[in-house]
Amino acid sequence: MLHDLGYSNVRHYRGGIADWVESGEPTESVTATASEPDPAAATPAGPPLAASPSGEIGRGPARLSRMRQLDNSVLDLVQRRSTLQLFLIWIGTILLSGSCYWLGALIGDHGLVEGGRPVGADLKGFASAVYFSFVTATSIGYGDIVPVGGARVIAIAEAVTALLVFGAVVAKFVSHRQEELVSEIHRVTFDERLDRVETNLHLVISEILSIASMCEAKAPLNRISTRLESAALLFLGELRTTRDLLYQPRLMVEEGVLAAILATLASALSVLSDLLASLPPEFSRSQPFMITLDRLTALAQEICGECVPHTYTPRLVFWMDRIQATARQIK
Amino acid sequence: MASEVNTAANSSAIPEISREELRRRLHDSSLAIVDVLPQESYASAHIPGALNLPLEMVAARARELLPDFAAEIAVYCGKFT
């Protein structure tokens, strides 16, 4: 199996764990206190499946996975914050660092120096510290005020942090617009698709009705058969779309639109059922048509108020149940 | 080392690794030992240093646990198969 995935150097220890234990070799076990692998854990790139703490072998992949986990959690953190929150974090970083520079001035030689003189630990000094903090965070670095001693460490840490946070703010801002655009495009194409479903279902109805009149007019059976096959295929396609719509709704569909589609679907099913019942006895159903019909009824029977994973309004449930009931009658 | 790789005489195309070699290289980081048994079994007893990759999860998790395709891997399961 690993071979199939592309691993080239796999060997099999045929004895397995049973042979290992029998020969008296030591084994390891995972106690309840250890972080046990949980497939249902919330983290998508979950922890490695309990690599042993002492074994050299397990360490490489485990560390890699842990790093990825950290990476993911950082990305998650950024993902969850709004643009405004991130911006406030940025401002907070600057103010915090500003306070640190100011406190550094209190300690002594670890604050800021402006024009050769240390910045005082007074209110004016605080303003200077915040000003320097902004200049550092935006990576402008005028150089009119410079950090000395411990303040240098803070200045570097601040510059790095603030740059990263600001980058996140900008990225968030840009991606937000993009997401809006993408969802707008999705919505437009989706609306078009919905329109087409309804139109096609109406087409199916009128086609079935005209086939029914052909039957009454005693038209040649092979012509009826061909038209019925193509109508059933079209019907199947639209039915599948409707079923997917109910089972995996990607976007919210307006109740009215959905009700119209379901009602059309129900009446299409009932005219189809009527037609099939009224077909002349000498009409033989072709193999492809039988298959299409089977799939059609199977799909339609999956539509009912209780089978779909979401709860819909009574009106929609009524139509869904109607569809299922009609599909059951089709023979 | 290649001498110890004896291809299974019968059907299996996967070369084998002996218990002796496995024990000798238990602390050799160039050989990854993979336990393809279910998690419960792995939790109760596994070869020291083995990674757990239950069979049904191989396709999903292999890339994550074993990033190197060329790496030496020894797999084992429960019984004498």
mmCIF file of C-alpha atoms in Angstrom, chain B residues 17-67:
data_model
loop_
_atom_site.group_PDB
_atom_site.id
_atom_site.type_symbol
_atom_site.label_atom_id
_atom_site.label_comp_id
_atom_site.label_asym_id
_atom_site.label_seq_id
_atom_site.Cartn_x
_atom_site.Cartn_y
_atom_site.Cartn_z
ATOM 1 C CA ILE B 17 13.158 -7.125 7.364
ATOM 2 C CA SER B 18 14.299 -9.567 10.028
ATOM 3 C CA ARG B 19 13.728 -9.171 13.730
ATOM 4 C CA GLU B 20 17.490 -9.062 14.298
ATOM 5 C CA GLU B 21 17.993 -6.150 11.960
ATOM 6 C CA LEU B 22 15.008 -4.366 13.410
ATOM 7 C CA ARG B 23 16.388 -4.725 16.929
ATOM 8 C CA ARG B 24 19.855 -3.647 15.870
ATOM 9 C CA ARG B 25 18.560 -0.544 14.181
ATOM 10 C CA LEU B 26 15.988 0.381 16.783
ATOM 11 C CA HIS B 27 17.790 3.624 17.502
ATOM 12 C CA ASP B 28 18.866 4.279 13.960
ATOM 13 C CA SER B 29 17.038 7.384 12.873
ATOM 14 C CA SER B 30 17.405 6.512 9.186
ATOM 15 C CA LEU B 31 14.916 3.656 9.577
ATOM 16 C CA ALA B 32 11.330 4.562 10.305
ATOM 17 C CA ILE B 33 9.262 1.832 11.953
ATOM 18 C CA VAL B 34 5.586 1.993 11.185
ATOM 19 C CA ASP B 35 2.845 0.195 13.130
ATOM 20 C CA VAL B 36 -0.143 -0.256 10.848
ATOM 21 C CA LEU B 37 -2.338 -1.663 13.590
ATOM 22 C CA PRO B 38 -5.311 0.221 15.000
ATOM 23 C CA GLN B 39 -4.673 2.864 17.629
ATOM 24 C CA GLU B 40 -5.890 0.701 20.526
ATOM 25 C CA SER B 41 -3.377 -1.972 19.696
ATOM 26 C CA TYR B 42 -0.609 0.581 19.278
ATOM 27 C CA ALA B 43 -1.508 2.126 22.608
ATOM 28 C CA SER B 44 -1.227 -1.180 24.449
ATOM 29 C CA ALA B 45 2.074 -2.295 22.932
ATOM 30 C CA HIS B 46 4.321 -1.285 20.053
ATOM 31 C CA ILE B 47 7.934 -1.623 19.075
ATOM 32 C CA PRO B 48 9.858 1.192 20.759
ATOM 33 C CA GLY B 49 9.993 4.239 18.529
ATOM 34 C CA ALA B 50 7.399 3.016 16.094
ATOM 35 C CA LEU B 51 4.986 5.426 14.497
ATOM 36 C CA ASN B 52 1.327 4.519 14.394
ATOM 37 C CA LEU B 53 -0.309 4.651 10.995
ATOM 38 C CA PRO B 54 -3.466 2.511 11.010
ATOM 39 C CA LEU B 55 -4.063 0.862 7.657
ATOM 40 C CA GLU B 56 -7.245 2.726 6.928
ATOM 41 C CA MET B 57 -5.433 6.005 7.475
ATOM 42 C CA VAL B 58 -2.399 5.228 5.342
ATOM 43 C CA ALA B 59 -3.641 7.125 2.325
ATOM 44 C CA ALA B 60 -4.645 10.139 4.362
ATOM 45 C CA ARG B 61 -1.766 10.482 6.786
ATOM 46 C CA ALA B 62 1.258 8.869 5.155
ATOM 47 C CA ARG B 63 2.594 12.060 3.607
ATOM 48 C CA GLU B 64 2.426 13.837 6.904
ATOM 49 C CA LEU B 65 4.143 11.196 9.019
ATOM 50 C CA LEU B 66 6.608 10.019 6.394
ATOM 51 C CA PRO B 67 7.563 13.044 4.344
#
